[in-house]
mmCIF file of C-alpha atoms and ligand atoms in Angstrom:
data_model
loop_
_atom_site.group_PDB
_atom_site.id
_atom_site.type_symbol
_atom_site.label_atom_id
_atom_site.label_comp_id
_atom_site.label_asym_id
_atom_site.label_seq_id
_atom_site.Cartn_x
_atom_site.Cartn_y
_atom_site.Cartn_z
ATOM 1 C CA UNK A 943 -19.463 -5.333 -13.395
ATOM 2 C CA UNK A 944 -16.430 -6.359 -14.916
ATOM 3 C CA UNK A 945 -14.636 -9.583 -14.536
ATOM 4 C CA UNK A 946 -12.325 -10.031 -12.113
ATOM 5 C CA UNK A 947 -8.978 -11.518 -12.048
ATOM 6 C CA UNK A 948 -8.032 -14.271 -9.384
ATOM 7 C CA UNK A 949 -4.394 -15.763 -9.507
ATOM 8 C CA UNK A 950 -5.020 -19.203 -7.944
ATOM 9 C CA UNK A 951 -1.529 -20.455 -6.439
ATOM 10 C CA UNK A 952 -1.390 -24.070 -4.669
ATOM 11 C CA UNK A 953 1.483 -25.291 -2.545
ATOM 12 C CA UNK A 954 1.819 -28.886 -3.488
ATOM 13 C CA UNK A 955 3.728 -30.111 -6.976
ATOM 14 C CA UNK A 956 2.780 -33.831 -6.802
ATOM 15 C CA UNK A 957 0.540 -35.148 -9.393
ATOM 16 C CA UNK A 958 -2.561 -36.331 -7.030
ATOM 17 C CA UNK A 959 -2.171 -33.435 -4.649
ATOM 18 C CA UNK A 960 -5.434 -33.231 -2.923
ATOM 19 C CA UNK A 961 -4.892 -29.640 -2.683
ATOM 20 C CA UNK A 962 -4.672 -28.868 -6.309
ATOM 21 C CA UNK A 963 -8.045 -30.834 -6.331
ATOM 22 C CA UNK A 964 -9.519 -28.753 -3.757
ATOM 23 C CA UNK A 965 -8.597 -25.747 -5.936
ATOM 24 C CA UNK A 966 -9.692 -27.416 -8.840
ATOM 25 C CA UNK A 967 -13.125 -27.476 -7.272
ATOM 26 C CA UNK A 968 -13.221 -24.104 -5.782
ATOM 27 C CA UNK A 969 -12.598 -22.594 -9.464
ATOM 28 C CA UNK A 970 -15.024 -24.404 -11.105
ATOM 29 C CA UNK A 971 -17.538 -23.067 -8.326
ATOM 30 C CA UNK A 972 -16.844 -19.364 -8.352
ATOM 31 C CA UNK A 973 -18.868 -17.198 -9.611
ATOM 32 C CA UNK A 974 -19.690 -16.533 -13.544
ATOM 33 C CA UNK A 975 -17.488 -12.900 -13.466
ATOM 34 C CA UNK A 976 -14.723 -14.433 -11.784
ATOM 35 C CA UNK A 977 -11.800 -15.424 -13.940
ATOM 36 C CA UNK A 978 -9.515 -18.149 -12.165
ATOM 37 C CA UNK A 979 -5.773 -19.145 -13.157
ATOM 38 C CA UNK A 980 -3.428 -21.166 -11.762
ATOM 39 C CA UNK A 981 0.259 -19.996 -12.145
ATOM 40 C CA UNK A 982 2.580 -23.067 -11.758
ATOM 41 C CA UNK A 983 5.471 -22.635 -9.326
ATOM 42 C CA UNK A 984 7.382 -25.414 -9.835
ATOM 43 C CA UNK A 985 9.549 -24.575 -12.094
ATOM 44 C CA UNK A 986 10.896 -21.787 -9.982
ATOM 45 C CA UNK A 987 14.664 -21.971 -9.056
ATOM 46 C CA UNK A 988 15.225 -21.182 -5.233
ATOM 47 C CA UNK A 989 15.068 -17.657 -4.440
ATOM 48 C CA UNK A 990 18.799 -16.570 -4.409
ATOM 49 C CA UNK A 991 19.728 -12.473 -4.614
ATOM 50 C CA UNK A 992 22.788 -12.704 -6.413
ATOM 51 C CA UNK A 993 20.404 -13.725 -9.442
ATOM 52 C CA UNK A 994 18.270 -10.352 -8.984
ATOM 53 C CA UNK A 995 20.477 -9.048 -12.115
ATOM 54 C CA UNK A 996 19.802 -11.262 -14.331
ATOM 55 C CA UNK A 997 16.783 -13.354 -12.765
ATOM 56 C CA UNK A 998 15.856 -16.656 -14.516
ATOM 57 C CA UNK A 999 12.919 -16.127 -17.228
ATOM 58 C CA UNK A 1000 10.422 -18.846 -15.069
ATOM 59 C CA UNK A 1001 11.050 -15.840 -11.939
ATOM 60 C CA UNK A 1002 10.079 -12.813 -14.512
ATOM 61 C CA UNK A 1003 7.390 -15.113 -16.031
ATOM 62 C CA UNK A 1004 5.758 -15.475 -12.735
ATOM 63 C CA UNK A 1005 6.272 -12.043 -11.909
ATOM 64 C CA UNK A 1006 4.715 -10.310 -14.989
ATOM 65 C CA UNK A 1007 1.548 -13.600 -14.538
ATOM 66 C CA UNK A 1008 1.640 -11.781 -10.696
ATOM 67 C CA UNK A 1009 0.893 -8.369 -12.423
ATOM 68 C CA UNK A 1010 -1.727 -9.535 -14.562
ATOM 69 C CA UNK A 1011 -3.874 -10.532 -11.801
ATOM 70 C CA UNK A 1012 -6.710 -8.431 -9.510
ATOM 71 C CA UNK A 1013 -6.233 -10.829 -6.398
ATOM 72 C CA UNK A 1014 -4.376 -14.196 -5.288
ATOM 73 C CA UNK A 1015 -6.111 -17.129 -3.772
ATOM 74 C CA UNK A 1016 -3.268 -19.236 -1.727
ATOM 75 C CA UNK A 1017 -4.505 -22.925 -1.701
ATOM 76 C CA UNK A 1018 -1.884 -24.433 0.940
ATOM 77 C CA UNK A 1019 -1.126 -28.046 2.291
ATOM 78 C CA UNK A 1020 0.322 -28.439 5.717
ATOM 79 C CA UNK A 1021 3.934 -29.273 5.885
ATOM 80 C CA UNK A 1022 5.196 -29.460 9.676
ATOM 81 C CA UNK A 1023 2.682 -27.141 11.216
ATOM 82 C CA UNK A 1024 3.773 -24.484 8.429
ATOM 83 C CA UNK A 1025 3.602 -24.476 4.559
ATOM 84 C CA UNK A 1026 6.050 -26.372 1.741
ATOM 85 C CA UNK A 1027 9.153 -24.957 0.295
ATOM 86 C CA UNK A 1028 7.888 -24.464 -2.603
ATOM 87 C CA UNK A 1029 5.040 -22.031 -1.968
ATOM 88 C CA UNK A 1030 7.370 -20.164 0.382
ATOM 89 C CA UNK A 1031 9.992 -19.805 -2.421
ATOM 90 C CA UNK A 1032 7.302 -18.690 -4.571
ATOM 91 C CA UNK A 1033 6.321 -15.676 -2.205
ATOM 92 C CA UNK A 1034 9.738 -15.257 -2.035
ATOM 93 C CA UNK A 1035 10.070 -14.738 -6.006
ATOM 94 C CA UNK A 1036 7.069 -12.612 -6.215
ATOM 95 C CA UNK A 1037 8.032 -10.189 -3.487
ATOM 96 C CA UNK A 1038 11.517 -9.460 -5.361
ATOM 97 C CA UNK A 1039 13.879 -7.813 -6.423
ATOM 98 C CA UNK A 1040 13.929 -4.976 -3.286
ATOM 99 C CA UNK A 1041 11.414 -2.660 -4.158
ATOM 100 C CA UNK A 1042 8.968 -4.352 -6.344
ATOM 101 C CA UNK A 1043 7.048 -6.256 -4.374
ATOM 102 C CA UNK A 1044 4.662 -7.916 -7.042
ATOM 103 C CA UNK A 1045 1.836 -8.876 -4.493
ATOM 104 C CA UNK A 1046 2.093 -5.048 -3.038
ATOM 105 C CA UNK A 1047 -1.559 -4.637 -1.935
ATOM 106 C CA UNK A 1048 -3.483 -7.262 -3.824
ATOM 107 C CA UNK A 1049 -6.075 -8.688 -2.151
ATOM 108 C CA UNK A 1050 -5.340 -12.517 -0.652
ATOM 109 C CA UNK A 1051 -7.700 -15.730 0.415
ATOM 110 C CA UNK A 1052 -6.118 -18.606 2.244
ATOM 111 C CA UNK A 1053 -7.165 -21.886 2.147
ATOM 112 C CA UNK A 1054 -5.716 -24.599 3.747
ATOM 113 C CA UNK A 1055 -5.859 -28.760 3.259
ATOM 114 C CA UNK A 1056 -4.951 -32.243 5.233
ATOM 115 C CA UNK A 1057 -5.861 -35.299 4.806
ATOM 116 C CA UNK A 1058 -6.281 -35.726 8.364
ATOM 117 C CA UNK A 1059 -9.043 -34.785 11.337
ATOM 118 C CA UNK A 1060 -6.647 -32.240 12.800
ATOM 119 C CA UNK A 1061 -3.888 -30.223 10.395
ATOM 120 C CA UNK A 1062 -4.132 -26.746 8.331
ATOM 121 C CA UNK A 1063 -4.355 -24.474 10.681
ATOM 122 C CA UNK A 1064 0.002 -24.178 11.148
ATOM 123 C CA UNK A 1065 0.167 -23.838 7.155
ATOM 124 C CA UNK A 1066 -2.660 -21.050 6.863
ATOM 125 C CA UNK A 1067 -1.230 -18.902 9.703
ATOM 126 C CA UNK A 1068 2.444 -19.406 8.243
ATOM 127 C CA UNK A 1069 1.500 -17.925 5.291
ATOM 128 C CA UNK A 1070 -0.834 -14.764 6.705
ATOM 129 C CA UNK A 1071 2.355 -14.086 8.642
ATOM 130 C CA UNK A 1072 4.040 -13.273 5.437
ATOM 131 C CA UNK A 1073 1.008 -11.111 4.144
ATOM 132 C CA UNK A 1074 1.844 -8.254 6.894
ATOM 133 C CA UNK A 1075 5.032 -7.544 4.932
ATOM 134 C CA UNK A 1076 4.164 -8.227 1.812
ATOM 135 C CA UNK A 1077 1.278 -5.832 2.140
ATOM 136 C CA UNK A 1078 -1.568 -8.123 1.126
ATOM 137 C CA UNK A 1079 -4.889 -7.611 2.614
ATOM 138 C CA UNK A 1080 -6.267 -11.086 3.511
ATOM 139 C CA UNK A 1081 -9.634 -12.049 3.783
ATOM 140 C CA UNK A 1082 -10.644 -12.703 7.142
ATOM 141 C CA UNK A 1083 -13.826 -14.598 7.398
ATOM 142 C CA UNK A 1084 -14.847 -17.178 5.785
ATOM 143 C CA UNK A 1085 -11.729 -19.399 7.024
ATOM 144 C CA UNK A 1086 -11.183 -22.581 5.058
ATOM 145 C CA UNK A 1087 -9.053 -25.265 6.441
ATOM 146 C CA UNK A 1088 -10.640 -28.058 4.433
ATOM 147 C CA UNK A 1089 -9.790 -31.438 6.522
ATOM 148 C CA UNK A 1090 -10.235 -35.583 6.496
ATOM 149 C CA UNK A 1091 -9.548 -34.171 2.378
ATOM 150 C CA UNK A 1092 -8.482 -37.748 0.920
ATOM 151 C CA UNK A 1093 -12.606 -38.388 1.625
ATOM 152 C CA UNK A 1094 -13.938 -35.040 0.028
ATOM 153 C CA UNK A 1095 -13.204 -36.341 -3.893
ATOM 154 C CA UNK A 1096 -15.222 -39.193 -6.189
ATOM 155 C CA UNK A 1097 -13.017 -40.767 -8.803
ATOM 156 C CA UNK A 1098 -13.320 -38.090 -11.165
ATOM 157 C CA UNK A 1099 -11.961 -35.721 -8.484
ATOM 158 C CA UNK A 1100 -15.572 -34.017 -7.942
ATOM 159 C CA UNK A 1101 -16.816 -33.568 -4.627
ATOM 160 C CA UNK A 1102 -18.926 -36.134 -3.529
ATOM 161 C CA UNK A 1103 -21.056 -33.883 -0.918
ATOM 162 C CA UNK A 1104 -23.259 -31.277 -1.479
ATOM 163 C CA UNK A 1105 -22.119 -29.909 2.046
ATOM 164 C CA UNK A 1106 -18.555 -29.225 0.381
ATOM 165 C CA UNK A 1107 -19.979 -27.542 -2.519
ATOM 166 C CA UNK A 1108 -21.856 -25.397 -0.921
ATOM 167 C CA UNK A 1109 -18.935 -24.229 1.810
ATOM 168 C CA UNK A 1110 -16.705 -24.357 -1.163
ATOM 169 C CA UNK A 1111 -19.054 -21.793 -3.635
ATOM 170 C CA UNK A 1112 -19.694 -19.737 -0.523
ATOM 171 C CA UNK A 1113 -15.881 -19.272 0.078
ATOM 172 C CA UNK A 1114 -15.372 -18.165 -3.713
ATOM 173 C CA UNK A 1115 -18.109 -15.892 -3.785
ATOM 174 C CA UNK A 1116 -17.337 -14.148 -0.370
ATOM 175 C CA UNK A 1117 -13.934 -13.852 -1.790
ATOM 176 C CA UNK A 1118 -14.849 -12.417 -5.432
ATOM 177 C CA UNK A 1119 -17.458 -9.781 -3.291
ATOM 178 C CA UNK A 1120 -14.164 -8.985 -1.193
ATOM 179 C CA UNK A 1121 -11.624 -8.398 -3.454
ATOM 180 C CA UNK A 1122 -13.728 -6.354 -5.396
ATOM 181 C CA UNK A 1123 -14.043 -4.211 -2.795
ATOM 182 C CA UNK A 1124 -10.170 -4.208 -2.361
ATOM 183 C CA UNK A 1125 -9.732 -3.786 -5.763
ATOM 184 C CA UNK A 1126 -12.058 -1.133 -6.173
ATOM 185 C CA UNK A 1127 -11.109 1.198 -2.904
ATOM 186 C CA UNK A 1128 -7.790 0.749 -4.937
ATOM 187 C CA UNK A 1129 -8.565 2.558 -8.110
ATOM 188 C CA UNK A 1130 -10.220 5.642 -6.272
ATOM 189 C CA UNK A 1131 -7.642 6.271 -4.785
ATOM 190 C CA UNK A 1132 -5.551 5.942 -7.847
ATOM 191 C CA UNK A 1133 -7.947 8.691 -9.511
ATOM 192 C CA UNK A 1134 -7.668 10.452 -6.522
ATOM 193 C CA UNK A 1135 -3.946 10.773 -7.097
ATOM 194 C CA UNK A 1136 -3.942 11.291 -10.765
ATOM 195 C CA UNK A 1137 -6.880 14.342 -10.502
ATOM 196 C CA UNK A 1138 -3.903 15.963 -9.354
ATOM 197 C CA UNK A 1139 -1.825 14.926 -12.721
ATOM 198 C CA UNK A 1140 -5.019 16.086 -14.575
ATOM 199 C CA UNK A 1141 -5.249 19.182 -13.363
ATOM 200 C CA UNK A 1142 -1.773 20.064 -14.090
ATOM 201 C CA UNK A 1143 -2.032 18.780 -17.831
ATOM 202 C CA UNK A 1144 -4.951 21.530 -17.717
ATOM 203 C CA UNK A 1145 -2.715 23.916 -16.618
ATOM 204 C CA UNK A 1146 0.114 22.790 -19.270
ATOM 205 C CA UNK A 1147 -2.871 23.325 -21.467
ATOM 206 C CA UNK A 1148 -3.501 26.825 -21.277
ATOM 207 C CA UNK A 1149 -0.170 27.838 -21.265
ATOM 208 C CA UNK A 1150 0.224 26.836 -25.160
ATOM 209 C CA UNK A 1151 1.906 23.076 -24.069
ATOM 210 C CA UNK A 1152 -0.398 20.147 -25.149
ATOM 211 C CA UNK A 1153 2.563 17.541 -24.404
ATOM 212 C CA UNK A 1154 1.437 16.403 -21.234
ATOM 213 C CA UNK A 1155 -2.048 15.746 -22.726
ATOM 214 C CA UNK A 1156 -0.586 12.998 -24.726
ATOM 215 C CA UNK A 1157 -0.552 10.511 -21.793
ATOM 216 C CA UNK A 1158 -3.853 10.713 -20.609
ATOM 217 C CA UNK A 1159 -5.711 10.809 -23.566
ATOM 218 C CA UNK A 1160 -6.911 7.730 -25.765
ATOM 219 C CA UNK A 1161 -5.229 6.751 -28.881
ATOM 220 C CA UNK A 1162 -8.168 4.486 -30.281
ATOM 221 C CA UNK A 1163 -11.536 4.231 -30.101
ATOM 222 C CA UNK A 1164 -14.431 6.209 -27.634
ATOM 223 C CA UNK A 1165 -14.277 10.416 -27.092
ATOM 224 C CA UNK A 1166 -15.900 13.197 -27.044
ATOM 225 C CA UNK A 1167 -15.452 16.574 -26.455
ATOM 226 C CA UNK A 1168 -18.065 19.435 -26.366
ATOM 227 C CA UNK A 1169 -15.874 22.862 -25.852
ATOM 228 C CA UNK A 1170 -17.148 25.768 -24.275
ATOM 229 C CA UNK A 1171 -17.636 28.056 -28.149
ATOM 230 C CA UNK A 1172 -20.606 25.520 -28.755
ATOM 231 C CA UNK A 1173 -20.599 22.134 -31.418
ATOM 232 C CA UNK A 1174 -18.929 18.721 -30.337
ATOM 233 C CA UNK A 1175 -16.355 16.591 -31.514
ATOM 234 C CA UNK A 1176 -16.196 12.909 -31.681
ATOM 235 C CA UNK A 1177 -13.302 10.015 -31.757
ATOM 236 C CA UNK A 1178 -9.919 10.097 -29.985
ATOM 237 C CA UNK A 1179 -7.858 11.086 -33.218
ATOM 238 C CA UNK A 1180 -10.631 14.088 -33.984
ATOM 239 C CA UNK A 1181 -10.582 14.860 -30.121
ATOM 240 C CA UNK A 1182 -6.804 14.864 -29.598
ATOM 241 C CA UNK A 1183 -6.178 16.990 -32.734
ATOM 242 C CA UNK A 1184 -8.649 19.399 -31.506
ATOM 243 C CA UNK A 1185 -6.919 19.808 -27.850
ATOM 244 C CA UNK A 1186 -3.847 20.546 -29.964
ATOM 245 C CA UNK A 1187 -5.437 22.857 -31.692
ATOM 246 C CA UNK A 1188 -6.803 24.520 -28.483
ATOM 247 C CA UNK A 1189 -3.330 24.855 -26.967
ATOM 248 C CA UNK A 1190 -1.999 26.514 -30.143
ATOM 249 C CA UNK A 1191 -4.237 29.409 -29.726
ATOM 250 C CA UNK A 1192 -2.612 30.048 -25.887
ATOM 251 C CA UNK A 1193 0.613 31.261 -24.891
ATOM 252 C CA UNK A 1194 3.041 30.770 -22.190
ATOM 253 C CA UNK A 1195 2.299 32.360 -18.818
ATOM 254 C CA UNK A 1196 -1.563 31.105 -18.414
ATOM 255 C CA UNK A 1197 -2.846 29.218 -15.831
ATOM 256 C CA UNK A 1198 -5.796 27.076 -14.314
ATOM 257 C CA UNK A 1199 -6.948 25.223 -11.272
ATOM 258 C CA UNK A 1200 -10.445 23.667 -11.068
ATOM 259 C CA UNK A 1201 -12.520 23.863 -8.147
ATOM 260 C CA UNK A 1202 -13.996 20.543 -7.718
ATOM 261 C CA UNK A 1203 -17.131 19.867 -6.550
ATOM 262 C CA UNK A 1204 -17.621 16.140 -7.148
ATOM 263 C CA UNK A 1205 -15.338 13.156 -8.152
ATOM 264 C CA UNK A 1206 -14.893 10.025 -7.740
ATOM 265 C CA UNK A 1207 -14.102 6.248 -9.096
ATOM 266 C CA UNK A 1208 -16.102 3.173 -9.515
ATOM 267 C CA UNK A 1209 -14.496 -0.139 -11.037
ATOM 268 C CA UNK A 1210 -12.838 1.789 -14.195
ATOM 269 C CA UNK A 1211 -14.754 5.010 -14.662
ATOM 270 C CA UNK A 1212 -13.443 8.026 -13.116
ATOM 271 C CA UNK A 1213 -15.810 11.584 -12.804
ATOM 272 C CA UNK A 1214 -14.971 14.928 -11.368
ATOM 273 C CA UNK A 1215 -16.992 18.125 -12.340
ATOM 274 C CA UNK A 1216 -17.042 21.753 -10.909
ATOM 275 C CA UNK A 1217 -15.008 24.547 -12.463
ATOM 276 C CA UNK A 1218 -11.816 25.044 -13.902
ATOM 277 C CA UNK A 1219 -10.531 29.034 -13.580
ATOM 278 C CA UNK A 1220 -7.762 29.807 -15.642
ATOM 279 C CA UNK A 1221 -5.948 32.678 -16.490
ATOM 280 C CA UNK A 1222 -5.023 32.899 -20.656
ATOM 281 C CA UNK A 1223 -3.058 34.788 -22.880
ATOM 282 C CA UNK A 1224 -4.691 34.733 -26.089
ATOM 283 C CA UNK A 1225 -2.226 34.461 -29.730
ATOM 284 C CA UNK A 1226 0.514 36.669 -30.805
ATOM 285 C CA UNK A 1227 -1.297 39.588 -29.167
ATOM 286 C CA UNK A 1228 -0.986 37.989 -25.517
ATOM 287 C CA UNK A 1229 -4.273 39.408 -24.569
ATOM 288 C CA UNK A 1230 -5.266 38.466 -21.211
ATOM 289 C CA UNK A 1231 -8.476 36.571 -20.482
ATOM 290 C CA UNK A 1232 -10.087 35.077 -17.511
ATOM 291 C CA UNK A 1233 -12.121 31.746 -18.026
ATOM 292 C CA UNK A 1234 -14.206 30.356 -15.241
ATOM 293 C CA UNK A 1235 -15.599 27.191 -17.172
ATOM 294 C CA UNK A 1236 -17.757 24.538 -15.822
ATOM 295 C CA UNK A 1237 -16.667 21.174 -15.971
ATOM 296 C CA UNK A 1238 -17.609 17.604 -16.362
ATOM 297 C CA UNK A 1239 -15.253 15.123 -17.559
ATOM 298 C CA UNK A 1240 -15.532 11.095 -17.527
ATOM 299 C CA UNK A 1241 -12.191 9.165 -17.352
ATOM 300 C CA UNK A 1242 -11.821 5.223 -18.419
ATOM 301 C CA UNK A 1243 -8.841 2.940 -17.080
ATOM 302 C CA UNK A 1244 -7.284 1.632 -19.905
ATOM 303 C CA UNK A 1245 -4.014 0.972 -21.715
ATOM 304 C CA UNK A 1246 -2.327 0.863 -18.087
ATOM 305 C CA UNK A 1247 -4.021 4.784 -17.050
ATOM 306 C CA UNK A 1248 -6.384 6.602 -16.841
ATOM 307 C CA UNK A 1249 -7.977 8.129 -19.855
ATOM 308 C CA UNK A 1250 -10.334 11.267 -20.511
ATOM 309 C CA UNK A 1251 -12.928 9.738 -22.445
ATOM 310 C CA UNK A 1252 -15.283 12.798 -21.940
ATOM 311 C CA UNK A 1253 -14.723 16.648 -21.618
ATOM 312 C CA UNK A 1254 -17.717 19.111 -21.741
ATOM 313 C CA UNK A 1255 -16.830 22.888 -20.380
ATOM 314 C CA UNK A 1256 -19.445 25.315 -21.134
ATOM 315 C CA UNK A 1257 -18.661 29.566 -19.564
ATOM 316 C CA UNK A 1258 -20.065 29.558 -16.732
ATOM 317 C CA UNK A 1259 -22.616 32.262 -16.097
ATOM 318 C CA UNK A 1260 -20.468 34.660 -14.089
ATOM 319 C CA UNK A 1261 -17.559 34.834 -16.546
ATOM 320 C CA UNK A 1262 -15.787 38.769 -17.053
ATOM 321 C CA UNK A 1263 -16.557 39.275 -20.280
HETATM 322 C C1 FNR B 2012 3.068 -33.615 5.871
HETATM 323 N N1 FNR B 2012 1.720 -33.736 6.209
HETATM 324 C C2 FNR B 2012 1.210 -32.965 7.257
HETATM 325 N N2 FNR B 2012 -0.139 -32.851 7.430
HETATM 326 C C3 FNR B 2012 -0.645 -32.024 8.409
HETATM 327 O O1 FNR B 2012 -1.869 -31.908 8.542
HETATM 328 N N3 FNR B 2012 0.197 -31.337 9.218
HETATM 329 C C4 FNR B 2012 1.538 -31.381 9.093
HETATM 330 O O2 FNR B 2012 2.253 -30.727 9.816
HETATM 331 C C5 FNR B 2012 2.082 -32.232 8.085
HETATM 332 N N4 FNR B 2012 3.450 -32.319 7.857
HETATM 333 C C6 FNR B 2012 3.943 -32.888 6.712
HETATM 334 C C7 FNR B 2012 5.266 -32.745 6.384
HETATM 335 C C8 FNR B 2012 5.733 -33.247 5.173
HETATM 336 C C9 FNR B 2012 7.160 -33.009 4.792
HETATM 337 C C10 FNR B 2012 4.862 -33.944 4.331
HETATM 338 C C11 FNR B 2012 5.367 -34.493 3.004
HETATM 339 C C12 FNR B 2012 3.567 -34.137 4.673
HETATM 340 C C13 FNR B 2012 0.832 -34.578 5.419
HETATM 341 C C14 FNR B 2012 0.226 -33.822 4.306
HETATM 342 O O3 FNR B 2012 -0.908 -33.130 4.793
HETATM 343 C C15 FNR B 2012 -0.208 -34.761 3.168
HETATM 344 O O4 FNR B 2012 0.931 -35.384 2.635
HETATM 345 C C16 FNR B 2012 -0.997 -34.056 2.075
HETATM 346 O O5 FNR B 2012 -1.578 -34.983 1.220
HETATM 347 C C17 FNR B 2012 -0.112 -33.108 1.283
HETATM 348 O O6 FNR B 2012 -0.876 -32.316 0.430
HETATM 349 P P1 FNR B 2012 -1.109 -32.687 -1.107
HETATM 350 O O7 FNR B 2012 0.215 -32.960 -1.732
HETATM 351 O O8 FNR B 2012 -2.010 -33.888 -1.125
HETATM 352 O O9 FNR B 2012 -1.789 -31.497 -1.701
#
């Protein structure tokens, strides 16, 4: 499974915050494929929108740290029933300029923190509130609104009962299982979306135009393509010169469509396979040939998209010869 990304944010800037000890303690009990960071926010000038234009490079910092990120875990203190300035600001930040919200869709935890018997709920429902338009998906259960906190930590801020560790290593794996499955729902329907880019690069394809190829295939490292005359080549360089020299031998005026009969997504490997019918003009002559070609091809998420990793088309038995 691969590791996933949590952005851990905490609403208090003074040095002994018991909150950024609380989050200290959930990191260091999440589970092994979990990768937790905190991103500091305060350093963040007050959101103000006549600075969109030129935004201060702490705001694009935390922005681009945003991006980098599979899911945000919100560890809040309670300021007057609601949360602090400063985490607000920083929602603020991260949900600007119009139009690029940075937290658009990424899966959320909340977990609250007083000192006292009775406090945390205000500041956790504050902030779901802002989750509806920020378009985060929050986790709903387990809640954590961690209270009588000033009595939770030994000197070297680890928690003294076993109690706490295990309600705190329960919340971070239910959160991890969670935003996986965010995450994950996510990037099929990403692949679901870009079949539809794929299929038109195929159709680019056999029309003479291997351009469009260019952004889905690797530059580096792992392919493989077996074409449908017989042999196999191996490597992206060897397997992107060879779709080049594919599209050479068609002209303009073919085209292709595949019939899919299964695809699909899981973390970042993408399938579909079925057939692909396309319609070719062959060289200088321009003869005409019909291909019905059965399909599989494996897809990888990398370098920001997805990438065919994996073509094999063989003629399917019913092709006009
Ligand atoms: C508080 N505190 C507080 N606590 C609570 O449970 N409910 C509340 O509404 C408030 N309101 C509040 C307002 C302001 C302005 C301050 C400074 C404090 C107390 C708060 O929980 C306590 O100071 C915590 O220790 C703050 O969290 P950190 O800094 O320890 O993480």
């Amino acid at each position: 499974m691969p590791e996933i990304k949590i952005a851990i944010l905490v609403g208090s800037l003074r040095k002994k915050s018991l909150t950024r000890k609380a989050a200290r303690a959930l990191a260091g009990l999440a589970p092994k494929r979990v990768a937790c960071s905190f991103l500091e926010i305060g350093d963040l000038p007050l959101y103000n929108q006549d600075l969109d234009d030129q935004p201060p490079a702490s705001w694009t910092r935390f922005r681009a740290e945003i991006d980098g990120h599979d899911a945000i875990l919100f560890l809040t203190p309670e300021y007057n029933r609601s949360i602090p300035g400063c985490l607000k600001n920083a929602v603020d930040v991260g949900s600007r300029p119009e139009g690029e919200n940075h937290f658009d869709g990424m899966p959320a935890g909340v977990v609250s923190v007083t000192p006292y018997q009775l406090g945390a709920f205000g500041a956790n429902h504050a902030l779901r509130q802002t989750f509806v338009f920020l378009n985060m998906p929050v986790m709903q259960q387990p809640e954590a609104y961690i209270a009588d906190a000033g009595s939770l930590f030994d000197a070297n801020d680890g928690l003294k009962s076993e109690r706490t560790r295990a309600f705190f290593a329960n919340y971070m794996s239910a959160f991890a299982r969670w935003a996986e499955m965010i995450v994950s729902a996510a990037k099929r329907e990403d692949f679901s979306q870009f079949m539809k880019q794929r299929e038109n690069v195929a159709a680019a394809h056999v029309s003479g135009n291997a351009k469009p190829l260019d952004a889905i295939v690797p530059r580096t490292g792992e392919a493989s393509f077996f074409p449908p005359n017989g042999g196999s080549v191996h490597g992206a360089e060897e397997v992107l010169s060879r779709y080049d020299q594919d599209a050479k031998s068609f002209a303009p005026g073919g085209s292709s469509s595949f019939d899919v009969l299964q695809s699909g997504a899981d973390g970042d490997i993408g399938y579909w396979t079925g057939f692909q019918r396309a319609d070719a003009r062959l060289g200088d002559g321009y003869k005409k040939v019909q291909m019905k070609l059965r399909v599989t091809e494996l897809f990888r998420f990398q370098e920001g998209g997805w990438k065919l990793i994996h073509r094999h088309a063989d003629d399917s038995a019913d092709r006009p010869h």
